[in-house]
CSV table of C-alpha atoms and ligand atoms in Angstrom, one decimal:
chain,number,residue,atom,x,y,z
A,1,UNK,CA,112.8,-127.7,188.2
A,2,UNK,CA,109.5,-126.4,188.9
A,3,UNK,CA,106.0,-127.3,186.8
A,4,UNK,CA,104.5,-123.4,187.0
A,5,UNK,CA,106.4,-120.5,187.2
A,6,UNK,CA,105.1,-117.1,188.0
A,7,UNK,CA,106.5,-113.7,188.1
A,8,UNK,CA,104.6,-110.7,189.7
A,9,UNK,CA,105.9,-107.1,189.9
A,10,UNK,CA,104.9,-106.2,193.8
A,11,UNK,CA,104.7,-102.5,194.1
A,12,UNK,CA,105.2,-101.9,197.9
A,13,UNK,CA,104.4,-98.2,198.3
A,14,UNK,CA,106.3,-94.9,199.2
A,15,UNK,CA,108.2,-96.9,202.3
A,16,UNK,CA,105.8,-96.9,205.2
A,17,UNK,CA,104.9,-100.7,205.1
A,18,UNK,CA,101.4,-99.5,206.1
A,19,UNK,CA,101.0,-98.3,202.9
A,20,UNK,CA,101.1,-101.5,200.9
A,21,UNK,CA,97.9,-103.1,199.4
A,22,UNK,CA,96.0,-105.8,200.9
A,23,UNK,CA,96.7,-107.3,196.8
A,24,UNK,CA,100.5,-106.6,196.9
A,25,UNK,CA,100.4,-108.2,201.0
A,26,UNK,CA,98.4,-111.6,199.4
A,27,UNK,CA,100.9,-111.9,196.7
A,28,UNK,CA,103.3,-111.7,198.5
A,29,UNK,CA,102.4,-114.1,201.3
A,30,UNK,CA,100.9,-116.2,198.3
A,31,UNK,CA,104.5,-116.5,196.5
A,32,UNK,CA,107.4,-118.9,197.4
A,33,UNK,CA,110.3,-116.3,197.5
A,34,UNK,CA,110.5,-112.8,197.3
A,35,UNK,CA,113.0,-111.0,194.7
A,36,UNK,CA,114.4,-107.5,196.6
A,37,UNK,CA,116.8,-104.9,194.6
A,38,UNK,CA,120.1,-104.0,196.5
A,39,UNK,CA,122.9,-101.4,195.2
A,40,UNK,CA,124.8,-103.4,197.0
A,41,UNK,CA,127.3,-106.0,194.9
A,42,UNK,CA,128.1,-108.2,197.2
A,43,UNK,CA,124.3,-109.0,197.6
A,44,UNK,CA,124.1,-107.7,201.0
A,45,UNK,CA,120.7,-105.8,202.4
A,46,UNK,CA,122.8,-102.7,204.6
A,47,UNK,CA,121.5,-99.8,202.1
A,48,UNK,CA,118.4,-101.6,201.0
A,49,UNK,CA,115.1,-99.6,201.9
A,50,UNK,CA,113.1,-102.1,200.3
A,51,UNK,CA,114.4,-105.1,202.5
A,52,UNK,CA,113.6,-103.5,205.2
A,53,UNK,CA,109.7,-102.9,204.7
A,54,UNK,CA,109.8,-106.0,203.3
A,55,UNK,CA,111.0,-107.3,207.1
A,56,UNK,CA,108.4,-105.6,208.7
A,57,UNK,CA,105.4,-106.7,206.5
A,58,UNK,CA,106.6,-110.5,206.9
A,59,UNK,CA,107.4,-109.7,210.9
A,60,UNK,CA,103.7,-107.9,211.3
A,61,UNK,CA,101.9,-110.4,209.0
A,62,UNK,CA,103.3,-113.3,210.6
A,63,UNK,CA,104.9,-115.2,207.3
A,64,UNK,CA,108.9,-115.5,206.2
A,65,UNK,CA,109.9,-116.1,202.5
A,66,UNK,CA,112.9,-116.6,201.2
A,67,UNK,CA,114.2,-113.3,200.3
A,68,UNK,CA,117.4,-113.4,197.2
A,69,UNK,CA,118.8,-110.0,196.1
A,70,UNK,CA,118.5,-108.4,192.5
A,71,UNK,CA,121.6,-106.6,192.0
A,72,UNK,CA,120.3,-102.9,190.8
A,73,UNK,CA,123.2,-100.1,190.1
A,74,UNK,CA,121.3,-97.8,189.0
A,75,UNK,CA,123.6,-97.3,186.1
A,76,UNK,CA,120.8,-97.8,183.4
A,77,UNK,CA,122.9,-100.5,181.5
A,78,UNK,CA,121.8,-103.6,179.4
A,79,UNK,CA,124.4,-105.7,181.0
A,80,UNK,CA,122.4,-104.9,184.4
A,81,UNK,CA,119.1,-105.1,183.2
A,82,UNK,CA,120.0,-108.5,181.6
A,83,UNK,CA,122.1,-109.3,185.1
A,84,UNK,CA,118.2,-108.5,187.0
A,85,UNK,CA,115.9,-110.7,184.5
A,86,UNK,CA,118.3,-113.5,184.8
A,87,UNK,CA,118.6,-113.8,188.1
A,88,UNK,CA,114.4,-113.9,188.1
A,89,UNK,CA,114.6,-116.7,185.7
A,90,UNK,CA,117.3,-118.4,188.0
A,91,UNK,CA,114.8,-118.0,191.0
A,92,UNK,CA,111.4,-118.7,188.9
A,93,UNK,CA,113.4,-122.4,188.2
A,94,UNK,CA,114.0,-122.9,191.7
A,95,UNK,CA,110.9,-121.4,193.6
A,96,UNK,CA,108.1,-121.4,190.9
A,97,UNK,CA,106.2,-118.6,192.0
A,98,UNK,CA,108.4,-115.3,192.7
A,99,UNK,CA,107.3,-111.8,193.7
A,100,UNK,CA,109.7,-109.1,192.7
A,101,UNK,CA,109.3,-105.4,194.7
A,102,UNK,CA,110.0,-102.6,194.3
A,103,UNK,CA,109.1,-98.7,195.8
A,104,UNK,CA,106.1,-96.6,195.2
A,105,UNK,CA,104.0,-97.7,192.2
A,106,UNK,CA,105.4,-100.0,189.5
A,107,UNK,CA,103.9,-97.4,186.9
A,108,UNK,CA,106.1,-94.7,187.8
A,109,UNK,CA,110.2,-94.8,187.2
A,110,UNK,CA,110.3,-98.0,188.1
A,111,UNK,CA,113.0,-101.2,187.4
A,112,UNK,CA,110.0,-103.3,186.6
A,113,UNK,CA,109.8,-102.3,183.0
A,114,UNK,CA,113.0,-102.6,182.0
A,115,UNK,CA,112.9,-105.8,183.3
A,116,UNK,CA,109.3,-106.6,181.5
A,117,UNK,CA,110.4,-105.1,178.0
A,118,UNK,CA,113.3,-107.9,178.3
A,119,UNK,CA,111.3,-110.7,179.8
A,120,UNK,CA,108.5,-109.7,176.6
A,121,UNK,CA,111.3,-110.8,174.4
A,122,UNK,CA,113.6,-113.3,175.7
A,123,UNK,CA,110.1,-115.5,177.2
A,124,UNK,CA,106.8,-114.6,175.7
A,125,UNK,CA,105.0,-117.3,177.4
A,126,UNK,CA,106.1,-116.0,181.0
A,127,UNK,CA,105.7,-112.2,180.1
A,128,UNK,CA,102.1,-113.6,179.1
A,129,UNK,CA,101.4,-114.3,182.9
A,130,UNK,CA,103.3,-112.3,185.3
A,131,UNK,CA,100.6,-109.5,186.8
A,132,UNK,CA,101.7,-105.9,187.9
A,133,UNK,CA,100.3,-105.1,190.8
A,134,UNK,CA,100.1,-101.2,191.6
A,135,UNK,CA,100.7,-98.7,194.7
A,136,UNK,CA,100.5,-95.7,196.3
A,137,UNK,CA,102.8,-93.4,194.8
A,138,UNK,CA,105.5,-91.5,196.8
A,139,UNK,CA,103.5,-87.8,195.5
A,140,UNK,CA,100.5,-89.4,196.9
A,141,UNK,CA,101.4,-89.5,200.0
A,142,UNK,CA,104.0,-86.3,200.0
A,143,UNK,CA,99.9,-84.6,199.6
A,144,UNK,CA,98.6,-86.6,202.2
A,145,UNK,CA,101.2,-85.3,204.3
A,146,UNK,CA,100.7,-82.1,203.2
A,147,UNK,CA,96.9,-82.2,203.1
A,148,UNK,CA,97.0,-80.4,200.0
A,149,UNK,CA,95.8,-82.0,196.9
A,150,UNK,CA,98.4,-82.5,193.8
A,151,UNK,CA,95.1,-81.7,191.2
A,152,UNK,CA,90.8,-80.4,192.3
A,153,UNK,CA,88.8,-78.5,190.0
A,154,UNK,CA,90.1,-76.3,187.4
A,155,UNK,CA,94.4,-77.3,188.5
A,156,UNK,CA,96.0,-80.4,186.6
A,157,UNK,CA,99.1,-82.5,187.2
A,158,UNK,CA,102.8,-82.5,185.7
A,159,UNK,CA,105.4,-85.3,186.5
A,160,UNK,CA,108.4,-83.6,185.8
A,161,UNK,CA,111.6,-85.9,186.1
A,162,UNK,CA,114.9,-83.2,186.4
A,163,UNK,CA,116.1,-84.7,183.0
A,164,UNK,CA,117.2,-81.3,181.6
A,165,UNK,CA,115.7,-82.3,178.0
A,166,UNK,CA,112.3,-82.5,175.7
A,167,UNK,CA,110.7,-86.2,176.7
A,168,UNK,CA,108.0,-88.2,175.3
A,169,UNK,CA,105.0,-87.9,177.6
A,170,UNK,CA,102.1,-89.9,178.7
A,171,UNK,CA,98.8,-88.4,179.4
A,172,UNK,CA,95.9,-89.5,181.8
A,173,UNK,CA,92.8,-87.8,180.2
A,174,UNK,CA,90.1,-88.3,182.9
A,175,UNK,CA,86.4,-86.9,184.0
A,176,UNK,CA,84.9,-86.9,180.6
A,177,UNK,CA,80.9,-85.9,180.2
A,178,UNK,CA,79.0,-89.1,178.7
A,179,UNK,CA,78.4,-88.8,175.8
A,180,UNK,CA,81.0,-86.7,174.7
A,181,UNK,CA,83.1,-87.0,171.0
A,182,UNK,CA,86.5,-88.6,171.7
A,183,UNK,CA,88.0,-86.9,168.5
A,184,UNK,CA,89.2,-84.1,169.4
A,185,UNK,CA,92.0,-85.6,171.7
A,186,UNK,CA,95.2,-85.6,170.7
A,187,UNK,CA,96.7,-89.0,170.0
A,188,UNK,CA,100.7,-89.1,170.3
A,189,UNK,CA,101.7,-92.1,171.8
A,190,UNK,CA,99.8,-95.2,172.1
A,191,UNK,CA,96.2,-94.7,173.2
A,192,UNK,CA,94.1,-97.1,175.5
A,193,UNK,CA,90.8,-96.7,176.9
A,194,UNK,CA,90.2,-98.0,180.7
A,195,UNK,CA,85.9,-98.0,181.5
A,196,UNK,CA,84.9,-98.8,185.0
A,197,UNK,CA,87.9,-100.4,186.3
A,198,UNK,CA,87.8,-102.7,188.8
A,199,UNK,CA,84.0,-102.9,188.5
A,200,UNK,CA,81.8,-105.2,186.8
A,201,UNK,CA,81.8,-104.6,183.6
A,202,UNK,CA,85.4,-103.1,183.6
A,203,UNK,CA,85.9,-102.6,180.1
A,204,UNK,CA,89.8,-102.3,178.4
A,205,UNK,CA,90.3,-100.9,174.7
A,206,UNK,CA,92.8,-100.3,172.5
A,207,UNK,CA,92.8,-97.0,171.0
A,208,UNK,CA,89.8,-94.3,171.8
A,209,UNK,CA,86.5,-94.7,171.9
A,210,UNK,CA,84.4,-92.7,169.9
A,211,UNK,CA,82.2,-91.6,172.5
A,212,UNK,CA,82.1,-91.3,176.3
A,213,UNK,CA,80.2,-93.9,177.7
A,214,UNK,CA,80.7,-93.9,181.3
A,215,UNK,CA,81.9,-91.1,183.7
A,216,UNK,CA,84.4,-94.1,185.1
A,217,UNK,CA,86.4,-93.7,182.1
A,218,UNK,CA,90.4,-92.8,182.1
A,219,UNK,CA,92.0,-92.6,178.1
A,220,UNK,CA,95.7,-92.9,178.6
A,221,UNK,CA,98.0,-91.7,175.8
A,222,UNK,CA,101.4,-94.1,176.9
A,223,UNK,CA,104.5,-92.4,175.7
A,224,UNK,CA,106.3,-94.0,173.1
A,225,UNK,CA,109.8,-94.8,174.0
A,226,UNK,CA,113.0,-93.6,172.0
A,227,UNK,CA,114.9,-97.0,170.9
A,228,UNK,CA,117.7,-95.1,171.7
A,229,UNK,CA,116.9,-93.6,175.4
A,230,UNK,CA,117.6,-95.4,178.8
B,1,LIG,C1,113.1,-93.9,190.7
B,1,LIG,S1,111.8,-92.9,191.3
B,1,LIG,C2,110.7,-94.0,191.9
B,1,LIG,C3,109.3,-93.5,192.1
B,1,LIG,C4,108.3,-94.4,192.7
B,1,LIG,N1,108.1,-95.6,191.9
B,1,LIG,C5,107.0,-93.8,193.1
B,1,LIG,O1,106.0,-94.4,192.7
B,1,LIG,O2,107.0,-92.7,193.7
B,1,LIG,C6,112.6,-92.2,192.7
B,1,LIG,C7,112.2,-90.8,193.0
B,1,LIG,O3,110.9,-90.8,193.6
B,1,LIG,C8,110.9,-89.9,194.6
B,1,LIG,N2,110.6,-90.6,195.9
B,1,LIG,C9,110.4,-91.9,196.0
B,1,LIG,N3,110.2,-92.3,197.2
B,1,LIG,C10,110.2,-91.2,198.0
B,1,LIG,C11,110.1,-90.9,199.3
B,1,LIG,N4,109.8,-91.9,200.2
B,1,LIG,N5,110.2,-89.6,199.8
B,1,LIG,C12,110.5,-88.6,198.9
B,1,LIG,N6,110.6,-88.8,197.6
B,1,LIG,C13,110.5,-90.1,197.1
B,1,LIG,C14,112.2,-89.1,194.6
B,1,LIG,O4,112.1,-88.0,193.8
B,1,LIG,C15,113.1,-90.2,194.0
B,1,LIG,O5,114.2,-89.5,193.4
């Protein structure tokens, strides 16, 4: 049994390994085994995109892990999700620090927070210290590719999953005048504020601030999810 154990979510990007982040890269050389979804049962890597760029990153960067499969059907069932967390506590015990990847950005339809929402409950303590670390999107690059942008100017952005039915959204409220009154936006879901990011003086809030402060400020209106929805 290990003394520290640490979980982070690696977001790998759209599937060119080029497109990973030097952060995601460092944690993932940085870790002691690498967690890597398969729809495969028997645990094998044949259909697994993910294994693949995960291959090439280790061949390119010149480092191996150990790499154990997370079984992932895709069949949005506790049982699974409860399957996926447990076999990242099983691999936490025996490697200490574990990096778990998955596609694209973490933030968008991923596995990671089903797995996060469970890990919350079942172990505080080790929810409290595993770190998210984000990607490139697979839309961002589809408007690389396309050299068209997805929002400029006057033009925003919808993520539209082809669900068939009314969904709680999240909104990203961003280029704000300084100085302007927050009031005025509508607050559905739960609301965070997010002031130079990444910066000194970054800044995180709960809620809305009353005023503008800095033109480096996102609000972000999180959906709230339906206890009874997948
Ligand atoms: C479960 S979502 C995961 C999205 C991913 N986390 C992201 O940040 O783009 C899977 C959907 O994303 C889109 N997608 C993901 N990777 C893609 C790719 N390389 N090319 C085209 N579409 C992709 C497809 O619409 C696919 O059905």
């Amino acid at each position: 049994m290990v003394d520290t154990q640490q979980l982070t979510m690696v977001s790998l990007g759209p599937g060119d390994p080029d497109l990973i982040t030097l952060k995601a890269l460092n944690a993932l050389k940085d870790c002691e085994a690498i967690g890597v979804p398969t729809k495969s049962s028997d645990g094998s890597f044949d259909r697994s995109l993910t294994y693949r760029i995960v291959q090439s990153l280790m061949r390119r960067a010149g480092f191996e892990r150990p790499i154990f499969p997370v079984y992932t059907p895709m069949r949005f069932r506790e049982e699974d999700w409860q399957a996926q967390v447990e076999r990242l506590y099983a691999a936490l015990a025996e490697h200490g620090r574990v990096c778990f990847v998955t596609l694209g950005d973490s933030g968008i339809y991923s596995t990671v927070y089903y797995l996060l929402d469970r890990i919350a409950e079942q172990r505080p303590e080790l929810y409290a210290t595993c770190d998210v670390i984000p990607g490139v999107t697979s839309f961002s690059q589809a408007s690389a590719h396309a050299k068209k942008p997805l929002c400029v100017g006057e033009s925003q952005l919808q993520i539209v999953p082809l669900l068939d039915k009314e969904l709680p959204t999240t909104t990203v409220y961003m280029r704000p005048k300084i100085g302007m009154s927050t009031e005025a936006i509508p607050e559905e879901g739960t609301m965070m504020t997010f002031e130079d990011l990444g910066f000194a003086g970054e800044k995180i809030t709960e809620g809305k601030i009353p005023t503008v402060r800095r033109y480096m400020t996102l609000l972000i209106d999180f959906f709230t999810k339906d206890p009874h929805a997948v």
